[in-house]
Coordinates of C-alpha atoms in Angstrom, one line a residue:
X1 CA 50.0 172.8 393.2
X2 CA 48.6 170.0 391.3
X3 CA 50.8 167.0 390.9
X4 CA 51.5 165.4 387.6
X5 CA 49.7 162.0 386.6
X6 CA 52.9 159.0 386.7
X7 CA 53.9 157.8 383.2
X8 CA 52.7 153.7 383.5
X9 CA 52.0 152.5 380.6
X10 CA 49.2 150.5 380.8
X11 CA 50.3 147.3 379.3
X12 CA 52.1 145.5 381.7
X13 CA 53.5 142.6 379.9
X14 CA 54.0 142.8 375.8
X15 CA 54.6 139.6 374.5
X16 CA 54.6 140.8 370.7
X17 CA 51.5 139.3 369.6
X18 CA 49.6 139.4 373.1
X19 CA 49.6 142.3 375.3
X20 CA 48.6 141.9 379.0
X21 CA 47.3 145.1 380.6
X22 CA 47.1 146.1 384.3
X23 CA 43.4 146.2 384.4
X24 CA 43.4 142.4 383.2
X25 CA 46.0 141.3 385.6
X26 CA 44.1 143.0 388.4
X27 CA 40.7 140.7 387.3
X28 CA 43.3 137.8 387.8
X29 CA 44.9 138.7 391.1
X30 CA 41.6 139.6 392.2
X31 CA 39.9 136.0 391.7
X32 CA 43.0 134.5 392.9
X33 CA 43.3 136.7 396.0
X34 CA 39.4 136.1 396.6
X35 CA 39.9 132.6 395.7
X36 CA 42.3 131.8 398.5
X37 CA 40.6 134.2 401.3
X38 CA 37.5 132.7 400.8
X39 CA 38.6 129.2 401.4
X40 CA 40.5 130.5 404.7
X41 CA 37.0 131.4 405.7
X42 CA 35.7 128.2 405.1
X43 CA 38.1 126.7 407.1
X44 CA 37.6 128.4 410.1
X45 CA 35.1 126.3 410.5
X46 CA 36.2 122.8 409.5
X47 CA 36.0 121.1 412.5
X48 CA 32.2 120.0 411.7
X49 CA 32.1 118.4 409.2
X50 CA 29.0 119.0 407.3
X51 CA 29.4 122.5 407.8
X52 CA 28.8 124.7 403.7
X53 CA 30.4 126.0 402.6
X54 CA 33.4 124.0 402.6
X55 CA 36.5 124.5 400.8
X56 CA 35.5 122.2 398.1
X57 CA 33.0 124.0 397.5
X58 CA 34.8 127.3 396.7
X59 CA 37.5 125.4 394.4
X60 CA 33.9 124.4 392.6
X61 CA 32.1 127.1 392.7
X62 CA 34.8 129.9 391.4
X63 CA 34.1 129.2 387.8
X64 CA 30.7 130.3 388.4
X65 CA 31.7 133.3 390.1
X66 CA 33.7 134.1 387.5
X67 CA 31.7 133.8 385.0
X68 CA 28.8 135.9 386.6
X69 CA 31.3 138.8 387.5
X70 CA 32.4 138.8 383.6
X71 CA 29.0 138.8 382.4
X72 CA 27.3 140.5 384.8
X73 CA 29.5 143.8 384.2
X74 CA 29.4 143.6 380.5
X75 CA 25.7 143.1 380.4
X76 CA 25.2 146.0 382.9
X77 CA 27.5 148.2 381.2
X78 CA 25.8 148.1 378.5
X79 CA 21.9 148.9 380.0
X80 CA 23.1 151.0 382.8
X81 CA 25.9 153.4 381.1
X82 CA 25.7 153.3 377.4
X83 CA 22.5 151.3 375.3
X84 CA 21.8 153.7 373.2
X85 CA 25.7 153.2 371.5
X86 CA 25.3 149.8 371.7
X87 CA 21.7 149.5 370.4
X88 CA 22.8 151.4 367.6
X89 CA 26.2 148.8 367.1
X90 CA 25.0 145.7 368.9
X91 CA 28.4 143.3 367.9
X92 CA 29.8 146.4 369.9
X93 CA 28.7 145.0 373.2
X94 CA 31.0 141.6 372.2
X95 CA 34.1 143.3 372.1
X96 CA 35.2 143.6 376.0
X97 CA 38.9 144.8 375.0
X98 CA 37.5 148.1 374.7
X99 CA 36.6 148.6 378.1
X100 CA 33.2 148.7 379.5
X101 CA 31.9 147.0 382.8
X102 CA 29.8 147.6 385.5
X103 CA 30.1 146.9 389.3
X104 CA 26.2 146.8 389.7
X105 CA 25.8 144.4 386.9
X106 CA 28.8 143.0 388.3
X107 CA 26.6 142.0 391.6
X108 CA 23.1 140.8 389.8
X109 CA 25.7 138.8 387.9
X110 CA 27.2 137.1 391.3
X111 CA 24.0 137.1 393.1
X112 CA 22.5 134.8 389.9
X113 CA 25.5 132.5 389.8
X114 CA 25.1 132.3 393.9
X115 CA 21.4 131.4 393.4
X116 CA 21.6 128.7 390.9
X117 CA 24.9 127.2 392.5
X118 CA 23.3 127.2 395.9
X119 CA 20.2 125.4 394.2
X120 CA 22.1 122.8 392.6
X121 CA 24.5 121.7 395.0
X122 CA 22.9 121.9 398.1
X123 CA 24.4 124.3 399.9
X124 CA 23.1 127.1 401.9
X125 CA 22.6 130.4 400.0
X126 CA 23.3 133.1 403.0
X127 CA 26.3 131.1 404.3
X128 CA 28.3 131.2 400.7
X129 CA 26.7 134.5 400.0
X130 CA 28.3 136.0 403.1
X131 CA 32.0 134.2 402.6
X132 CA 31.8 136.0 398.7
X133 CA 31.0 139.8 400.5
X134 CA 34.0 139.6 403.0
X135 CA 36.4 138.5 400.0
X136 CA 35.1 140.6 397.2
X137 CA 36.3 143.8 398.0
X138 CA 40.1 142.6 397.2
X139 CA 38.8 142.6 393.6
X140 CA 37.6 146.5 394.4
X141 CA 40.9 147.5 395.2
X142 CA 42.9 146.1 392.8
X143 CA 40.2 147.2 389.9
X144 CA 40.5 150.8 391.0
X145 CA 44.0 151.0 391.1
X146 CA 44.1 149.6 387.9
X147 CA 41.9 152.4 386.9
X148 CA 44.1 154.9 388.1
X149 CA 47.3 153.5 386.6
X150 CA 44.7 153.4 383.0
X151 CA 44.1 157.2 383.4
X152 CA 40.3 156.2 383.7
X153 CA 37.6 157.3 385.4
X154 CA 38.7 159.9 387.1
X155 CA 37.6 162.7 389.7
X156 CA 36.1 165.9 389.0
X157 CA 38.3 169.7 388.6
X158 CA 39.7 170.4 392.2
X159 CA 42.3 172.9 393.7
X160 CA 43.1 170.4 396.3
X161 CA 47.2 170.0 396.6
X162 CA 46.6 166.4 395.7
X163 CA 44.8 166.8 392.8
X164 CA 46.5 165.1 389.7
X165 CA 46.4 166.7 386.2
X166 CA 44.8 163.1 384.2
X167 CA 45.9 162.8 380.4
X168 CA 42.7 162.4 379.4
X169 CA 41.2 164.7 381.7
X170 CA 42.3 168.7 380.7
X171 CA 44.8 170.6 382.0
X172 CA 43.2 171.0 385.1
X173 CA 43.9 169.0 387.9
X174 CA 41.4 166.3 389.2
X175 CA 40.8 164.2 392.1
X176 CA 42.3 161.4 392.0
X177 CA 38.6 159.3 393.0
X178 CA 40.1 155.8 392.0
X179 CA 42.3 156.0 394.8
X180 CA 39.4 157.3 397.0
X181 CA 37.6 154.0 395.7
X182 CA 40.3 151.7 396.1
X183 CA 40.5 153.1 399.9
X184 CA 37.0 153.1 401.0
X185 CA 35.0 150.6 399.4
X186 CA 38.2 148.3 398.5
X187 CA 40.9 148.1 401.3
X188 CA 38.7 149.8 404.4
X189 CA 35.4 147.7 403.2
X190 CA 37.1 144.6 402.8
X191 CA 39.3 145.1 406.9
X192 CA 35.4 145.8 407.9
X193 CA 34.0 142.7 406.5
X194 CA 37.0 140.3 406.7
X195 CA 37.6 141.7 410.4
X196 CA 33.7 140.9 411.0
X197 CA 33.4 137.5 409.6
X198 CA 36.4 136.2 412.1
X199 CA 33.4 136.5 414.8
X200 CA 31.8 133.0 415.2
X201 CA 28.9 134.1 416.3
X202 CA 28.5 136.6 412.8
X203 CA 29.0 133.4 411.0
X204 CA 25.6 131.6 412.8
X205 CA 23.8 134.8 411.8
X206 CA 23.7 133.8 407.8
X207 CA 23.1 137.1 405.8
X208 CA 24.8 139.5 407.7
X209 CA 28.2 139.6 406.2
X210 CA 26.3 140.2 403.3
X211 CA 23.9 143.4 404.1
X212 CA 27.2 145.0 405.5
X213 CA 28.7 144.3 402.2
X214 CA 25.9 145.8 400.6
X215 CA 25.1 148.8 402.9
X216 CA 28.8 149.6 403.1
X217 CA 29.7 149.5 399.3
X218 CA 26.7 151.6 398.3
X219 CA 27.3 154.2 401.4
X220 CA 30.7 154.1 400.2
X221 CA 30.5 154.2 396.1
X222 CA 27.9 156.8 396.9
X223 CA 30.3 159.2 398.9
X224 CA 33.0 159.0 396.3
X225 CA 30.5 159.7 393.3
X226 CA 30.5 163.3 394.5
X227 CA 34.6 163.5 393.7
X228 CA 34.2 161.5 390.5
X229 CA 33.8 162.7 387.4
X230 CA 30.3 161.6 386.1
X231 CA 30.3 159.5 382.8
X232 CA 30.7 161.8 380.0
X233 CA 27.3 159.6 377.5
X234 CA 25.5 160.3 380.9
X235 CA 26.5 163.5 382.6
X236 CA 24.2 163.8 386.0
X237 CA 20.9 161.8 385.6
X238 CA 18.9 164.0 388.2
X239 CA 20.4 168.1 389.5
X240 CA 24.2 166.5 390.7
X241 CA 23.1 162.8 390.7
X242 CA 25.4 160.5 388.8
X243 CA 23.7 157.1 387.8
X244 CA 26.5 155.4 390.1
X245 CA 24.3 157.2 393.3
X246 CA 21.5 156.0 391.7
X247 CA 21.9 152.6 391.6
X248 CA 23.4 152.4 395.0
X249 CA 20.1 153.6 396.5
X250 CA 18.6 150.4 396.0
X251 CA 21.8 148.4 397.5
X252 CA 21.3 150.7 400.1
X253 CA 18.1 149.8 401.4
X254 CA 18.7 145.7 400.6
X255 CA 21.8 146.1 402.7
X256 CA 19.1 147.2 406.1
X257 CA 16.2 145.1 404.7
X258 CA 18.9 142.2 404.5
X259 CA 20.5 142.7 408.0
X260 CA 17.2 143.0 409.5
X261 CA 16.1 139.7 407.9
X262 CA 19.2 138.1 409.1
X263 CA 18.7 139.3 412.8
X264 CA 14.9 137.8 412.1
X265 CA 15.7 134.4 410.7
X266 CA 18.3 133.3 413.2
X267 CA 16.3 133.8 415.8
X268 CA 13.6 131.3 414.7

């Protein structure tokens, strides 16, 4: 018995002329909720002083993050999932309101702002790298539930007793492989990480926090390609592999390369 997708209309607030959706508001909550988190980190450690990254730091350095998530996910949208649409109608790329990012450009996007912040203010890459990994899956969550509530990317044709019949997805019912996101590599990956980063001794070892992010999401994102519906412009790149499993192979085998490294230079 397949159960029937809720009726939530994806605009959240209308305000006549502006219309804020879900999918927005959960970019907002996300930063915010990341925001705040991150500088809780920080703090765990204010008690020396010249310990980076400190909460100023954060407060200066979300704009960047920002900016690199927004970019990032656009930019690899567009390569990753769809450049022969947008090579074709290049001013398409511009218009964001009709949907489009990408989590893996997401991360190159993050991972440049981190580099060039680090550089220019002085602080220590690894250290502000790992306080961004335990606070970033909050984003994860909220992102994939706002996918479900959008109707959007959703699982493939199941006769599971939870599957949920999708407006845009048939008649037949589908799993439902936001929520499987949202639970894995949202609210379980970021209990890992933010459980993990409480340990003092995880904070000395710069870099970990950050491989586990990495090994984790891509073990996860990987596992929950197999339920999810691969994107219709793509279809399966290679036999059943969706480009999502392809590009979490290489976050993969940074994520053991990174916490090797880590275990390496903290011993020197």
């Amino acid at each position: 018995m397949a159960l029937n997708f809720p009726k939530i209309d994806p605009v959240a607030l209308d305000l006549g002329i502006v219309q804020i959706h879900w999918y927005a508001l959960a970019y907002v909550f996300g930063f915010i909720a990341a925001w705040r988190l991150a500088i809780y980190i920080c703090n765990l450690d204010k008690k020396d002083p010249n310990y980076r990254p400190n909460a100023n730091d954060i407060d200066d350095y979300l704009s960047w993050a920002i900016l690199g998530v927004l970019l990032g996910g656009r930019i690899g949208y567009v390569l990753f999932y769809n450049l022969p649409t947008y090579f074709d109608n290049p001013l398409e790329a511009l218009k964001v309101w009709h949907g489009g990012m990408s989590f893996h450009g997401g991360v190159i996007g993050v991972v440049t702002s981190l580099v060039l912040y680090s550089k220019i203010k002085k602080v220590p890459f690894w250290r502000l790298a790992d306080v961004s990994a335990a606070v970033t899956p909050i984003g994860f969550l909220l992102g994939r539930l706002a996918n479900f509530v959008n109707g959007e990317l959703y699982g493939r044709v199941t006769d599971v007793s939870w599957g949920v019949v999708f407006p845009r997805g048939g008649e037949e019912p589908r799993h439902p492989s936001q929520l499987y996101e949202a639970a894995t590599e949202g609210l379980l990956l970021f209990i890992l990480l933010f459980s993990i980063i409480h340990i003092p001794a995880v904070r000395k070892r710069a870099g970990t926090v950050s491989a586990l992010f990495m090994l984790g999401y891509g073990l996860f994102r990987f596992g929950c390609e197999f339920f999810r519906e691969p994107d219709i412009q793509l279809g399966f790149i290679v036999e059943q592999v969706t480009m999502g499993q392809i590009l979490c192979i290489p976050m993969i085998i940074a994520g053991l390369v990174f916490y090797v490294m880590a275990g390496k230079r903290n011993r020197v």
